[in-house]
Amino acid sequence: MLNQMLIFLLDTLLGLFSLVLLLRFYMQLLRAPHRNPLSQFLIAITDFLVRPARRMIPGFGGIDFPTLLLAWLTQLILLAGVYILQGYNFTSTVGLAAGALALLALVEIVKMTLYIIMAAVIIQAVLSWFNPYSALAPVLDSFTRPFLGVIRARIPPIGNIDLSPLFVLIIIQLLLFIVARTEGEISRLF
């Protein structure tokens, strides 16, 4: 019972922190506007860790590698903590376990990325019906434009209805099936 509560707390705290780091990474990568409440919140929450990491790990080509690496490390610590709390003994297969945990953390980052895109597409679609000029609209547009733009270039609106969000969501669901299968294959190494 205590282990389940600790796993829940670990998963909640480190999972949310990893999500915040990943959101900060993508907001910078996709050039989302910095003058909005979400950007300011993400910077305030993560600056204590990102600034020192940037001194040690350089970015390259406009990509904020320190923030991405911190998100991955947070996922790695989360997974290691969960496996330890579940009673897994790492001493017999340290190398294999470390490699599997590193891959599993990478898969979790990919899965979280897909969920971020999915949530941004859904929220943007709903906001476009009710409040298209909200403060989040420019942020959501910067998140979804690269994905929706590819579909919009191939499938024009039908009867003034843009179906690109639907196609993006279908593609994300298919990718999530692949990610889940990959996650299952890596988990078998334990």
Short mmCIF file of N, CA and C in Angstrom, two decimals:
data_model
loop_
_atom_site.label_atom_id
_atom_site.label_comp_id
_atom_site.label_asym_id
_atom_site.label_seq_id
_atom_site.Cartn_x
_atom_site.Cartn_y
_atom_site.Cartn_z
N MET A 1 0.82 -1.19 0.00
CA MET A 1 0.00 0.00 0.00
C MET A 1 0.87 1.27 0.00
N LEU A 2 1.88 1.28 0.87
CA LEU A 2 2.78 2.43 0.93
C LEU A 2 3.54 2.57 -0.38
N ASN A 3 3.98 1.44 -0.95
CA ASN A 3 4.68 1.49 -2.24
C ASN A 3 3.80 2.08 -3.33
N GLN A 4 2.53 1.71 -3.35
CA GLN A 4 1.60 2.24 -4.36
C GLN A 4 1.44 3.75 -4.22
N MET A 5 1.37 4.22 -2.99
CA MET A 5 1.25 5.66 -2.77
C MET A 5 2.52 6.39 -3.18
N LEU A 6 3.68 5.81 -2.88
CA LEU A 6 4.95 6.42 -3.29
C LEU A 6 5.09 6.43 -4.81
N ILE A 7 4.69 5.34 -5.45
CA ILE A 7 4.73 5.29 -6.91
C ILE A 7 3.81 6.35 -7.50
N PHE A 8 2.62 6.51 -6.93
CA PHE A 8 1.69 7.54 -7.40
C PHE A 8 2.31 8.93 -7.26
N LEU A 9 2.89 9.23 -6.10
CA LEU A 9 3.51 10.55 -5.88
C LEU A 9 4.69 10.77 -6.83
N LEU A 10 5.52 9.75 -6.97
CA LEU A 10 6.67 9.86 -7.86
C LEU A 10 6.23 10.08 -9.30
N ASP A 11 5.25 9.31 -9.73
CA ASP A 11 4.74 9.42 -11.08
C ASP A 11 4.10 10.79 -11.32
N THR A 12 3.36 11.26 -10.34
CA THR A 12 2.70 12.55 -10.50
C THR A 12 3.71 13.69 -10.53
N LEU A 13 4.58 13.74 -9.55
CA LEU A 13 5.51 14.87 -9.46
C LEU A 13 6.54 14.88 -10.59
N LEU A 14 7.23 13.76 -10.77
CA LEU A 14 8.26 13.72 -11.82
C LEU A 14 7.64 13.69 -13.22
N GLY A 15 6.48 13.04 -13.36
CA GLY A 15 5.80 13.03 -14.65
C GLY A 15 5.37 14.42 -15.08
N LEU A 16 4.81 15.17 -14.13
CA LEU A 16 4.40 16.54 -14.45
C LEU A 16 5.61 17.44 -14.72
N PHE A 17 6.68 17.24 -13.97
CA PHE A 17 7.87 18.07 -14.20
C PHE A 17 8.49 17.76 -15.56
N SER A 18 8.50 16.49 -15.93
CA SER A 18 8.99 16.12 -17.25
C SER A 18 8.11 16.73 -18.34
N LEU A 19 6.81 16.73 -18.13
CA LEU A 19 5.89 17.34 -19.09
C LEU A 19 6.16 18.84 -19.22
N VAL A 20 6.39 19.51 -18.11
CA VAL A 20 6.66 20.94 -18.14
C VAL A 20 7.97 21.22 -18.89
N LEU A 21 8.99 20.42 -18.63
CA LEU A 21 10.26 20.58 -19.36
C LEU A 21 10.07 20.35 -20.86
N LEU A 22 9.30 19.34 -21.19
CA LEU A 22 9.07 19.03 -22.60
C LEU A 22 8.26 20.14 -23.28
N LEU A 23 7.28 20.68 -22.59
CA LEU A 23 6.52 21.80 -23.14
C LEU A 23 7.43 23.01 -23.37
N ARG A 24 8.32 23.27 -22.42
CA ARG A 24 9.25 24.39 -22.60
C ARG A 24 10.15 24.15 -23.81
N PHE A 25 10.63 22.93 -23.97
CA PHE A 25 11.47 22.59 -25.12
C PHE A 25 10.72 22.84 -26.43
N TYR A 26 9.49 22.35 -26.52
CA TYR A 26 8.74 22.50 -27.77
C TYR A 26 8.30 23.93 -28.02
N MET A 27 8.04 24.68 -26.96
CA MET A 27 7.66 26.07 -27.18
C MET A 27 8.83 26.86 -27.77
N GLN A 28 10.03 26.54 -27.35
CA GLN A 28 11.20 27.21 -27.92
C GLN A 28 11.47 26.69 -29.33
N LEU A 29 11.37 25.37 -29.52
CA LEU A 29 11.64 24.77 -30.83
C LEU A 29 10.67 25.29 -31.89
N LEU A 30 9.40 25.41 -31.53
CA LEU A 30 8.37 25.82 -32.49
C LEU A 30 8.16 27.32 -32.51
N ARG A 31 9.00 28.06 -31.79
CA ARG A 31 8.96 29.52 -31.76
C ARG A 31 7.59 30.04 -31.30
N ALA A 32 7.08 29.45 -30.25
CA ALA A 32 5.81 29.92 -29.68
C ALA A 32 6.02 31.28 -29.03
N PRO A 33 5.01 32.12 -29.04
CA PRO A 33 5.15 33.45 -28.43
C PRO A 33 5.49 33.33 -26.94
N HIS A 34 6.42 34.18 -26.50
CA HIS A 34 6.86 34.13 -25.10
C HIS A 34 6.02 35.03 -24.20
N ARG A 35 5.26 35.92 -24.75
CA ARG A 35 4.47 36.85 -23.96
C ARG A 35 3.06 36.32 -23.73
N ASN A 36 2.97 35.18 -23.07
CA ASN A 36 1.66 34.65 -22.68
C ASN A 36 1.83 33.95 -21.34
N PRO A 37 0.73 33.74 -20.64
CA PRO A 37 0.82 33.16 -19.29
C PRO A 37 1.44 31.76 -19.26
N LEU A 38 1.17 30.94 -20.25
CA LEU A 38 1.72 29.58 -20.27
C LEU A 38 3.24 29.60 -20.38
N SER A 39 3.76 30.40 -21.29
CA SER A 39 5.22 30.50 -21.45
C SER A 39 5.88 31.01 -20.17
N GLN A 40 5.30 32.02 -19.59
CA GLN A 40 5.86 32.58 -18.37
C GLN A 40 5.84 31.56 -17.23
N PHE A 41 4.77 30.78 -17.15
CA PHE A 41 4.66 29.74 -16.12
C PHE A 41 5.73 28.67 -16.32
N LEU A 42 5.90 28.20 -17.56
CA LEU A 42 6.89 27.16 -17.85
C LEU A 42 8.30 27.63 -17.54
N ILE A 43 8.60 28.86 -17.88
CA ILE A 43 9.92 29.40 -17.61
C ILE A 43 10.15 29.53 -16.10
N ALA A 44 9.15 30.02 -15.38
CA ALA A 44 9.28 30.20 -13.93
C ALA A 44 9.48 28.87 -13.21
N ILE A 45 8.79 27.84 -13.66
CA ILE A 45 8.86 26.54 -13.00
C ILE A 45 10.20 25.83 -13.27
N THR A 46 10.75 26.00 -14.47
CA THR A 46 11.90 25.20 -14.87
C THR A 46 13.23 25.94 -14.88
N ASP A 47 13.22 27.24 -14.73
CA ASP A 47 14.46 28.01 -14.85
C ASP A 47 15.54 27.60 -13.86
N PHE A 48 15.16 27.18 -12.65
CA PHE A 48 16.16 26.82 -11.65
C PHE A 48 17.02 25.64 -12.10
N LEU A 49 16.52 24.82 -13.00
CA LEU A 49 17.27 23.66 -13.48
C LEU A 49 17.82 23.87 -14.89
N VAL A 50 17.07 24.58 -15.72
CA VAL A 50 17.47 24.75 -17.12
C VAL A 50 18.67 25.69 -17.26
N ARG A 51 18.69 26.77 -16.51
CA ARG A 51 19.82 27.72 -16.64
C ARG A 51 21.17 27.08 -16.32
N PRO A 52 21.31 26.37 -15.19
CA PRO A 52 22.60 25.71 -14.95
C PRO A 52 22.94 24.64 -16.00
N ALA A 53 21.93 23.94 -16.48
CA ALA A 53 22.17 22.91 -17.50
C ALA A 53 22.66 23.54 -18.80
N ARG A 54 22.17 24.71 -19.12
CA ARG A 54 22.59 25.39 -20.35
C ARG A 54 24.05 25.83 -20.28
N ARG A 55 24.57 26.03 -19.08
CA ARG A 55 25.98 26.40 -18.95
C ARG A 55 26.88 25.20 -19.24
N MET A 56 26.37 24.00 -18.97
CA MET A 56 27.18 22.79 -19.16
C MET A 56 26.95 22.13 -20.52
N ILE A 57 25.72 22.19 -21.02
CA ILE A 57 25.36 21.51 -22.27
C ILE A 57 24.92 22.57 -23.27
N PRO A 58 25.62 22.68 -24.38
CA PRO A 58 25.24 23.72 -25.34
C PRO A 58 24.04 23.28 -26.20
N GLY A 59 23.29 24.28 -26.64
CA GLY A 59 22.26 24.02 -27.63
C GLY A 59 22.91 24.02 -29.01
N PHE A 60 22.19 23.57 -30.00
CA PHE A 60 22.76 23.53 -31.33
C PHE A 60 21.66 23.80 -32.35
N GLY A 61 21.89 24.76 -33.22
CA GLY A 61 20.95 25.06 -34.29
C GLY A 61 19.58 25.49 -33.80
N GLY A 62 19.54 26.21 -32.70
CA GLY A 62 18.26 26.66 -32.17
C GLY A 62 17.50 25.60 -31.39
N ILE A 63 18.12 24.45 -31.18
CA ILE A 63 17.48 23.37 -30.43
C ILE A 63 18.04 23.40 -29.02
N ASP A 64 17.13 23.44 -28.05
CA ASP A 64 17.48 23.55 -26.64
C ASP A 64 17.73 22.14 -26.07
N PHE A 65 18.89 21.57 -26.39
CA PHE A 65 19.21 20.22 -25.94
C PHE A 65 19.22 20.06 -24.41
N PRO A 66 19.67 21.06 -23.65
CA PRO A 66 19.66 20.88 -22.19
C PRO A 66 18.26 20.61 -21.63
N THR A 67 17.26 21.33 -22.12
CA THR A 67 15.90 21.12 -21.62
C THR A 67 15.37 19.76 -22.02
N LEU A 68 15.65 19.34 -23.25
CA LEU A 68 15.22 18.01 -23.70
C LEU A 68 15.93 16.92 -22.89
N LEU A 69 17.21 17.10 -22.65
CA LEU A 69 17.96 16.12 -21.85
C LEU A 69 17.43 16.06 -20.42
N LEU A 70 17.07 17.19 -19.85
CA LEU A 70 16.50 17.21 -18.50
C LEU A 70 15.16 16.49 -18.45
N ALA A 71 14.35 16.66 -19.50
CA ALA A 71 13.05 15.94 -19.55
C ALA A 71 13.30 14.43 -19.61
N TRP A 72 14.28 14.03 -20.42
CA TRP A 72 14.60 12.60 -20.53
C TRP A 72 15.16 12.07 -19.21
N LEU A 73 16.05 12.82 -18.57
CA LEU A 73 16.61 12.39 -17.28
C LEU A 73 15.53 12.28 -16.21
N THR A 74 14.58 13.21 -16.24
CA THR A 74 13.47 13.15 -15.28
C THR A 74 12.66 11.87 -15.49
N GLN A 75 12.41 11.53 -16.75
CA GLN A 75 11.70 10.28 -17.05
C GLN A 75 12.52 9.07 -16.63
N LEU A 76 13.82 9.13 -16.83
CA LEU A 76 14.70 8.03 -16.43
C LEU A 76 14.68 7.83 -14.92
N ILE A 77 14.75 8.92 -14.17
CA ILE A 77 14.69 8.83 -12.71
C ILE A 77 13.32 8.30 -12.27
N LEU A 78 12.28 8.76 -12.93
CA LEU A 78 10.93 8.29 -12.61
C LEU A 78 10.81 6.79 -12.82
N LEU A 79 11.25 6.30 -13.97
CA LEU A 79 11.16 4.87 -14.26
C LEU A 79 12.01 4.04 -13.31
N ALA A 80 13.23 4.50 -13.04
CA ALA A 80 14.08 3.77 -12.10
C ALA A 80 13.45 3.73 -10.72
N GLY A 81 12.89 4.84 -10.27
CA GLY A 81 12.23 4.87 -8.97
C GLY A 81 11.04 3.94 -8.90
N VAL A 82 10.24 3.91 -9.97
CA VAL A 82 9.07 3.02 -9.99
C VAL A 82 9.51 1.56 -9.94
N TYR A 83 10.52 1.20 -10.74
CA TYR A 83 10.99 -0.19 -10.73
C TYR A 83 11.60 -0.57 -9.38
N ILE A 84 12.30 0.34 -8.75
CA ILE A 84 12.87 0.05 -7.43
C ILE A 84 11.76 -0.13 -6.40
N LEU A 85 10.75 0.73 -6.45
CA LEU A 85 9.63 0.61 -5.51
C LEU A 85 8.81 -0.66 -5.76
N GLN A 86 8.83 -1.15 -6.99
CA GLN A 86 8.12 -2.39 -7.29
C GLN A 86 8.95 -3.62 -6.93
N GLY A 87 10.18 -3.39 -6.47
CA GLY A 87 11.00 -4.49 -5.99
C GLY A 87 11.95 -5.08 -7.01
N TYR A 88 12.16 -4.42 -8.14
CA TYR A 88 13.10 -4.94 -9.14
C TYR A 88 14.52 -4.79 -8.62
N ASN A 89 15.32 -5.82 -8.77
CA ASN A 89 16.70 -5.82 -8.31
C ASN A 89 17.61 -5.56 -9.51
N PHE A 90 18.25 -4.41 -9.53
CA PHE A 90 19.11 -4.02 -10.65
C PHE A 90 20.52 -4.61 -10.56
N THR A 91 20.89 -5.23 -9.47
CA THR A 91 22.28 -5.64 -9.27
C THR A 91 22.71 -6.75 -10.21
N SER A 92 21.82 -7.64 -10.60
CA SER A 92 22.23 -8.76 -11.43
C SER A 92 22.46 -8.37 -12.89
N THR A 93 21.68 -7.44 -13.40
CA THR A 93 21.80 -7.05 -14.81
C THR A 93 21.84 -5.53 -14.93
N VAL A 94 22.87 -4.94 -14.37
CA VAL A 94 22.96 -3.48 -14.33
C VAL A 94 23.02 -2.89 -15.74
N GLY A 95 23.85 -3.41 -16.59
CA GLY A 95 24.01 -2.87 -17.94
C GLY A 95 22.75 -2.98 -18.77
N LEU A 96 22.15 -4.16 -18.75
CA LEU A 96 20.92 -4.37 -19.50
C LEU A 96 19.79 -3.50 -18.96
N ALA A 97 19.68 -3.43 -17.65
CA ALA A 97 18.63 -2.62 -17.03
C ALA A 97 18.81 -1.14 -17.33
N ALA A 98 20.05 -0.66 -17.27
CA ALA A 98 20.31 0.76 -17.56
C ALA A 98 19.97 1.09 -19.01
N GLY A 99 20.37 0.22 -19.92
CA GLY A 99 20.05 0.43 -21.33
C GLY A 99 18.56 0.38 -21.60
N ALA A 100 17.88 -0.58 -20.98
CA ALA A 100 16.43 -0.70 -21.16
C ALA A 100 15.71 0.50 -20.56
N LEU A 101 16.16 0.96 -19.39
CA LEU A 101 15.53 2.14 -18.78
C LEU A 101 15.76 3.38 -19.63
N ALA A 102 16.94 3.51 -20.21
CA ALA A 102 17.23 4.67 -21.07
C ALA A 102 16.32 4.66 -22.30
N LEU A 103 16.16 3.48 -22.90
CA LEU A 103 15.26 3.37 -24.06
C LEU A 103 13.81 3.61 -23.67
N LEU A 104 13.43 3.07 -22.53
CA LEU A 104 12.06 3.24 -22.06
C LEU A 104 11.77 4.72 -21.76
N ALA A 105 12.73 5.42 -21.21
CA ALA A 105 12.57 6.86 -20.96
C ALA A 105 12.41 7.62 -22.28
N LEU A 106 13.16 7.22 -23.30
CA LEU A 106 13.03 7.84 -24.62
C LEU A 106 11.65 7.58 -25.21
N VAL A 107 11.17 6.36 -25.06
CA VAL A 107 9.83 6.03 -25.55
C VAL A 107 8.78 6.85 -24.82
N GLU A 108 8.96 7.05 -23.52
CA GLU A 108 8.03 7.86 -22.75
C GLU A 108 8.02 9.31 -23.23
N ILE A 109 9.18 9.83 -23.60
CA ILE A 109 9.26 11.19 -24.13
C ILE A 109 8.52 11.28 -25.46
N VAL A 110 8.69 10.28 -26.31
CA VAL A 110 7.97 10.25 -27.59
C VAL A 110 6.47 10.18 -27.34
N LYS A 111 6.05 9.32 -26.41
CA LYS A 111 4.63 9.18 -26.11
C LYS A 111 4.07 10.49 -25.56
N MET A 112 4.81 11.13 -24.68
CA MET A 112 4.36 12.40 -24.11
C MET A 112 4.26 13.47 -25.21
N THR A 113 5.19 13.45 -26.16
CA THR A 113 5.15 14.38 -27.28
C THR A 113 3.88 14.19 -28.10
N LEU A 114 3.55 12.94 -28.37
CA LEU A 114 2.33 12.67 -29.14
C LEU A 114 1.09 13.14 -28.39
N TYR A 115 1.06 12.94 -27.09
CA TYR A 115 -0.07 13.41 -26.30
C TYR A 115 -0.15 14.93 -26.25
N ILE A 116 1.00 15.59 -26.23
CA ILE A 116 1.02 17.06 -26.26
C ILE A 116 0.42 17.57 -27.57
N ILE A 117 0.83 16.96 -28.67
CA ILE A 117 0.30 17.37 -29.98
C ILE A 117 -1.20 17.09 -30.05
N MET A 118 -1.61 15.92 -29.55
CA MET A 118 -3.03 15.57 -29.56
C MET A 118 -3.84 16.57 -28.75
N ALA A 119 -3.38 16.88 -27.56
CA ALA A 119 -4.11 17.84 -26.72
C ALA A 119 -4.15 19.21 -27.37
N ALA A 120 -3.06 19.65 -27.98
CA ALA A 120 -3.03 20.96 -28.63
C ALA A 120 -4.01 21.01 -29.80
N VAL A 121 -4.09 19.94 -30.58
CA VAL A 121 -5.02 19.90 -31.72
C VAL A 121 -6.47 19.95 -31.22
N ILE A 122 -6.77 19.16 -30.20
CA ILE A 122 -8.15 19.13 -29.68
C ILE A 122 -8.52 20.48 -29.06
N ILE A 123 -7.64 21.04 -28.23
CA ILE A 123 -7.95 22.33 -27.59
C ILE A 123 -8.09 23.42 -28.63
N GLN A 124 -7.23 23.40 -29.65
CA GLN A 124 -7.33 24.42 -30.69
C GLN A 124 -8.63 24.28 -31.46
N ALA A 125 -9.05 23.06 -31.75
CA ALA A 125 -10.31 22.86 -32.47
C ALA A 125 -11.49 23.36 -31.64
N VAL A 126 -11.51 23.06 -30.36
CA VAL A 126 -12.60 23.50 -29.50
C VAL A 126 -12.58 25.02 -29.35
N LEU A 127 -11.39 25.59 -29.15
CA LEU A 127 -11.31 27.05 -29.03
C LEU A 127 -11.72 27.76 -30.31
N SER A 128 -11.46 27.15 -31.45
CA SER A 128 -11.84 27.78 -32.71
C SER A 128 -13.35 27.92 -32.83
N TRP A 129 -14.11 27.08 -32.15
CA TRP A 129 -15.57 27.18 -32.18
C TRP A 129 -16.07 28.22 -31.19
N PHE A 130 -15.46 28.28 -30.00
CA PHE A 130 -16.01 29.10 -28.91
C PHE A 130 -15.27 30.41 -28.69
N ASN A 131 -13.93 30.40 -28.76
CA ASN A 131 -13.17 31.60 -28.47
C ASN A 131 -11.89 31.60 -29.31
N PRO A 132 -12.00 31.90 -30.60
CA PRO A 132 -10.82 31.81 -31.47
C PRO A 132 -9.75 32.86 -31.19
N TYR A 133 -10.07 33.88 -30.40
CA TYR A 133 -9.10 34.94 -30.12
C TYR A 133 -8.59 34.90 -28.69
N SER A 134 -8.58 33.70 -28.09
CA SER A 134 -8.09 33.59 -26.71
C SER A 134 -6.58 33.79 -26.67
N ALA A 135 -6.05 33.96 -25.47
CA ALA A 135 -4.61 34.18 -25.30
C ALA A 135 -3.81 32.94 -25.69
N LEU A 136 -4.43 31.77 -25.62
CA LEU A 136 -3.73 30.53 -25.97
C LEU A 136 -3.70 30.26 -27.48
N ALA A 137 -4.52 30.96 -28.25
CA ALA A 137 -4.61 30.68 -29.68
C ALA A 137 -3.25 30.76 -30.40
N PRO A 138 -2.44 31.80 -30.19
CA PRO A 138 -1.14 31.83 -30.89
C PRO A 138 -0.20 30.70 -30.46
N VAL A 139 -0.24 30.33 -29.18
CA VAL A 139 0.60 29.23 -28.70
C VAL A 139 0.17 27.92 -29.34
N LEU A 140 -1.13 27.67 -29.32
CA LEU A 140 -1.65 26.43 -29.91
C LEU A 140 -1.39 26.39 -31.41
N ASP A 141 -1.51 27.54 -32.06
CA ASP A 141 -1.23 27.58 -33.50
C ASP A 141 0.22 27.24 -33.79
N SER A 142 1.14 27.73 -32.97
CA SER A 142 2.55 27.40 -33.21
C SER A 142 2.83 25.92 -32.96
N PHE A 143 2.10 25.30 -32.04
CA PHE A 143 2.26 23.88 -31.78
C PHE A 143 1.70 23.02 -32.91
N THR A 144 0.55 23.42 -33.44
CA THR A 144 -0.15 22.55 -34.40
C THR A 144 0.14 22.87 -35.86
N ARG A 145 0.60 24.05 -36.16
CA ARG A 145 0.83 24.45 -37.55
C ARG A 145 1.70 23.47 -38.33
N PRO A 146 2.82 22.99 -37.78
CA PRO A 146 3.65 22.07 -38.58
C PRO A 146 2.92 20.77 -38.94
N PHE A 147 2.03 20.32 -38.10
CA PHE A 147 1.35 19.05 -38.34
C PHE A 147 0.09 19.24 -39.18
N LEU A 148 -0.69 20.25 -38.84
CA LEU A 148 -1.91 20.51 -39.59
C LEU A 148 -1.58 21.02 -41.00
N GLY A 149 -0.50 21.77 -41.12
CA GLY A 149 -0.12 22.32 -42.42
C GLY A 149 0.18 21.25 -43.46
N VAL A 150 0.79 20.16 -43.02
CA VAL A 150 1.10 19.06 -43.95
C VAL A 150 -0.20 18.45 -44.49
N ILE A 151 -1.17 18.26 -43.62
CA ILE A 151 -2.45 17.68 -44.04
C ILE A 151 -3.23 18.69 -44.88
N ARG A 152 -3.23 19.95 -44.46
CA ARG A 152 -3.98 20.98 -45.20
C ARG A 152 -3.45 21.15 -46.62
N ALA A 153 -2.17 20.93 -46.82
CA ALA A 153 -1.60 21.06 -48.16
C ALA A 153 -2.10 19.96 -49.09
N ARG A 154 -2.50 18.83 -48.53
CA ARG A 154 -2.95 17.69 -49.35
C ARG A 154 -4.47 17.54 -49.39
N ILE A 155 -5.14 17.96 -48.31
CA ILE A 155 -6.59 17.82 -48.23
C ILE A 155 -7.19 19.20 -47.93
N PRO A 156 -7.78 19.84 -48.92
CA PRO A 156 -8.37 21.16 -48.66
C PRO A 156 -9.65 21.01 -47.83
N PRO A 157 -10.12 22.13 -47.25
CA PRO A 157 -11.37 22.08 -46.50
C PRO A 157 -12.53 21.59 -47.39
N ILE A 158 -13.39 20.79 -46.81
CA ILE A 158 -14.54 20.26 -47.53
C ILE A 158 -15.78 20.96 -47.00
N GLY A 159 -16.44 21.73 -47.83
CA GLY A 159 -17.62 22.48 -47.39
C GLY A 159 -17.30 23.44 -46.28
N ASN A 160 -16.17 24.11 -46.35
CA ASN A 160 -15.68 25.06 -45.34
C ASN A 160 -15.40 24.41 -43.99
N ILE A 161 -15.23 23.12 -43.96
CA ILE A 161 -14.88 22.42 -42.72
C ILE A 161 -13.48 21.84 -42.91
N ASP A 162 -12.58 22.23 -42.01
CA ASP A 162 -11.20 21.78 -42.05
C ASP A 162 -11.11 20.42 -41.35
N LEU A 163 -10.81 19.39 -42.12
CA LEU A 163 -10.71 18.04 -41.57
C LEU A 163 -9.30 17.66 -41.15
N SER A 164 -8.35 18.58 -41.29
CA SER A 164 -6.96 18.25 -40.96
C SER A 164 -6.78 17.85 -39.50
N PRO A 165 -7.47 18.46 -38.51
CA PRO A 165 -7.31 17.98 -37.14
C PRO A 165 -7.71 16.51 -36.98
N LEU A 166 -8.76 16.11 -37.67
CA LEU A 166 -9.20 14.71 -37.60
C LEU A 166 -8.11 13.77 -38.12
N PHE A 167 -7.52 14.10 -39.24
CA PHE A 167 -6.47 13.25 -39.81
C PHE A 167 -5.22 13.22 -38.92
N VAL A 168 -4.88 14.37 -38.34
CA VAL A 168 -3.72 14.40 -37.43
C VAL A 168 -3.98 13.52 -36.21
N LEU A 169 -5.19 13.58 -35.67
CA LEU A 169 -5.53 12.75 -34.51
C LEU A 169 -5.50 11.26 -34.85
N ILE A 170 -5.95 10.91 -36.04
CA ILE A 170 -5.90 9.50 -36.47
C ILE A 170 -4.45 9.03 -36.60
N ILE A 171 -3.61 9.86 -37.19
CA ILE A 171 -2.18 9.50 -37.34
C ILE A 171 -1.53 9.37 -35.97
N ILE A 172 -1.85 10.27 -35.04
CA ILE A 172 -1.28 10.18 -33.70
C ILE A 172 -1.72 8.90 -33.01
N GLN A 173 -2.99 8.54 -33.16
CA GLN A 173 -3.47 7.30 -32.56
C GLN A 173 -2.71 6.09 -33.12
N LEU A 174 -2.47 6.08 -34.41
CA LEU A 174 -1.70 4.98 -35.01
C LEU A 174 -0.27 4.95 -34.47
N LEU A 175 0.33 6.12 -34.33
CA LEU A 175 1.69 6.19 -33.78
C LEU A 175 1.72 5.75 -32.32
N LEU A 176 0.65 6.05 -31.57
CA LEU A 176 0.59 5.61 -30.18
C LEU A 176 0.51 4.09 -30.06
N PHE A 177 -0.14 3.44 -31.04
CA PHE A 177 -0.14 1.97 -31.05
C PHE A 177 1.28 1.43 -31.22
N ILE A 178 2.03 2.05 -32.11
CA ILE A 178 3.42 1.62 -32.34
C ILE A 178 4.26 1.88 -31.09
N VAL A 179 4.07 3.03 -30.47
CA VAL A 179 4.82 3.36 -29.26
C VAL A 179 4.49 2.38 -28.14
N ALA A 180 3.22 2.05 -27.98
CA ALA A 180 2.81 1.10 -26.93
C ALA A 180 3.43 -0.27 -27.17
N ARG A 181 3.48 -0.70 -28.40
CA ARG A 181 4.09 -2.00 -28.72
C ARG A 181 5.59 -1.97 -28.42
N THR A 182 6.24 -0.87 -28.81
CA THR A 182 7.67 -0.72 -28.53
C THR A 182 7.93 -0.71 -27.03
N GLU A 183 7.08 -0.02 -26.30
CA GLU A 183 7.21 0.04 -24.85
C GLU A 183 7.06 -1.36 -24.24
N GLY A 184 6.13 -2.12 -24.76
CA GLY A 184 5.94 -3.49 -24.27
C GLY A 184 7.14 -4.37 -24.55
N GLU A 185 7.73 -4.22 -25.72
CA GLU A 185 8.91 -5.01 -26.08
C GLU A 185 10.09 -4.67 -25.19
N ILE A 186 10.28 -3.40 -24.91
CA ILE A 186 11.39 -3.00 -24.03
C ILE A 186 11.14 -3.46 -22.61
N SER A 187 9.88 -3.39 -22.16
CA SER A 187 9.55 -3.80 -20.80
C SER A 187 9.80 -5.28 -20.57
N ARG A 188 9.75 -6.06 -21.61
CA ARG A 188 10.02 -7.51 -21.47
C ARG A 188 11.47 -7.79 -21.10
N LEU A 189 12.33 -6.81 -21.30
CA LEU A 189 13.74 -7.01 -20.94
C LEU A 189 13.93 -7.07 -19.43
N PHE A 190 12.95 -6.59 -18.69
CA PHE A 190 13.07 -6.60 -17.23
C PHE A 190 12.62 -7.93 -16.70
#
